[in-house]
C-alpha angles and dihedrals in degrees: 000000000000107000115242078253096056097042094053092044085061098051083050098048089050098034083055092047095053088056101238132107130305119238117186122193118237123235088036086136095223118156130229087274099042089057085048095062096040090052091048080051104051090043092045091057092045084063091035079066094041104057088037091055082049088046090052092044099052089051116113088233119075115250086248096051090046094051091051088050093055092034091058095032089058085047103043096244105114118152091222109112118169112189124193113220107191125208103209098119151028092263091038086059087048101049101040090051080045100061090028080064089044092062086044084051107046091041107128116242112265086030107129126243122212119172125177119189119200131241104276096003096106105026124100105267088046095059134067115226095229096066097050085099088056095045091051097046086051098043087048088072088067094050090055091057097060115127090015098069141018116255132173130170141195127210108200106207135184102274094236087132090230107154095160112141106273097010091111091033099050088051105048118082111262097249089052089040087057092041095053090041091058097046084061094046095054089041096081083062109041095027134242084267086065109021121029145157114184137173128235140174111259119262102136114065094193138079132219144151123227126202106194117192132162098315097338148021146158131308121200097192105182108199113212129209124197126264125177093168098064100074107304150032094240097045121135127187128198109255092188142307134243117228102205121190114214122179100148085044084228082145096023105073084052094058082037094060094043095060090044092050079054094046095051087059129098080281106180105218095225119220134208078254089056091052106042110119115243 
């Protein structure tokens, strides 16, 4: 059985960490030493809470938000839903093309776009012919959006610092090369602030596609594998992508990040010039 010591030590350390007063019970028979650890308790949990309530509010959630997320995760109720798509055949292509449109679709207006294409991924000897139909039908969902959302992509390129008219353009798959070409196009209307395509030199060798939208958003994360028999050594083919839900943005501020660590570097803001096949 709890001594009388240990029981009242208790009442003290979770009085003190719900934050009201502390009431000790007379005749308990401590010693001197026995009320001195009780008070270091009490006014060790008092700053166990203060420096916990700092800890919240310094968090990049809201306190709301962060409360929802603990409240659905004990009950098995979180929001967070994270879905494979696998490419391994003709229908898989279509469907997960299909349902990546489908975010670009369903993306509020004002929500932010922030796309991010690896090194090889949409160039030609990365890309089968065949699914250029289904590349263009997915990347015209973006192009329906424009003025009612921001959206800004990188196209992370090989670093050979050839800028000669038609280098870029001879290299890209047709349906990106007609993509990009439009984003440029409509840029001169809506502004870079609001419509962009730029060029990089590849770091990341990973895509993906942000929404953005109040704390949290969407994520189309497309996974690669290599594939040196395609066209090209240095070949890669999408093996899948991942379609994270994200309305705490427990996953979102890292992709966020990402694209931002990519935006603060020497980005070249590409033209229709700049993509005009040779």
């Amino acid at each position: 059985m709890r001594s009388p010591a240990f029981v009242i030590t208790l009442l003290v350390v979770h009085a003190a960490s719900l934050g009201s007063s502390v009431i000790i019970l007379a005749g308990s028979g401590l010693g001197v030493v026995e009320w001195a650890a009780v008070g270091l308790l009490a006014v060790s949990g008092l700053a166990l809470v203060v420096a916990l309530q700092r800890i919240v509010r310094e968090l990049p959630l809201s306190v709301a938000s962060l409360q929802e997320a603990v409240h659905s995760l004990a009950n098995g109720e979180s929001r967070l839903k994270a879905t494979y798509y696998k490419a391994d055949r003709a229908e898989d292509i279509e469907r997960l093309h299909r349902d990546a449109g489908e975010v670009i679709r369903r993306a509020p207006r004002g929500a932010q776009i922030y796309a991010v294409n690896s090194y090889v991924e949409v160039f030609k000897a990365s890309n089968e012919p065949r699914w250029a139909h289904i590349q263009r039908a997915y990347l015209s969902e973006f192009e329906r959006r424009f003025g009612e959302v921001t959206y800004h992509r990188i196209i992370q390129s090989d670093g050979n610092g050839d800028r000669s008219p038609g280098h870029l353009a001879e290299q890209l798959a047709p349906a990106y090369l007609h993509h990009y070409r439009s984003i440029a196009r409509h840029s001169s209307k809506w502004g870079a602030q609001r419509l962009r395509v730029a060029e990089v030199r590849a770091t990341l060798p990973t895509s993906f596609v942000l929404v953005k939208h109040e704390d949290g958003g969407s994520i189309i994360w497309q996974i690669h594998k290599h594939a040196p028999k395609l066209r090209d050594e240095d070949a890669v083919q999408i093996m899948g992508i991942f379609i994270i839900t994200d309305p705490e943005g427990l996953f979102v501020r890292h992709f966020m990040s990402w694209f931002r660590d990519m935006d603060h570097q020497q980005l070249r803001t590409l033209t229709e010039t700049d993509l005009q096949p040779p």
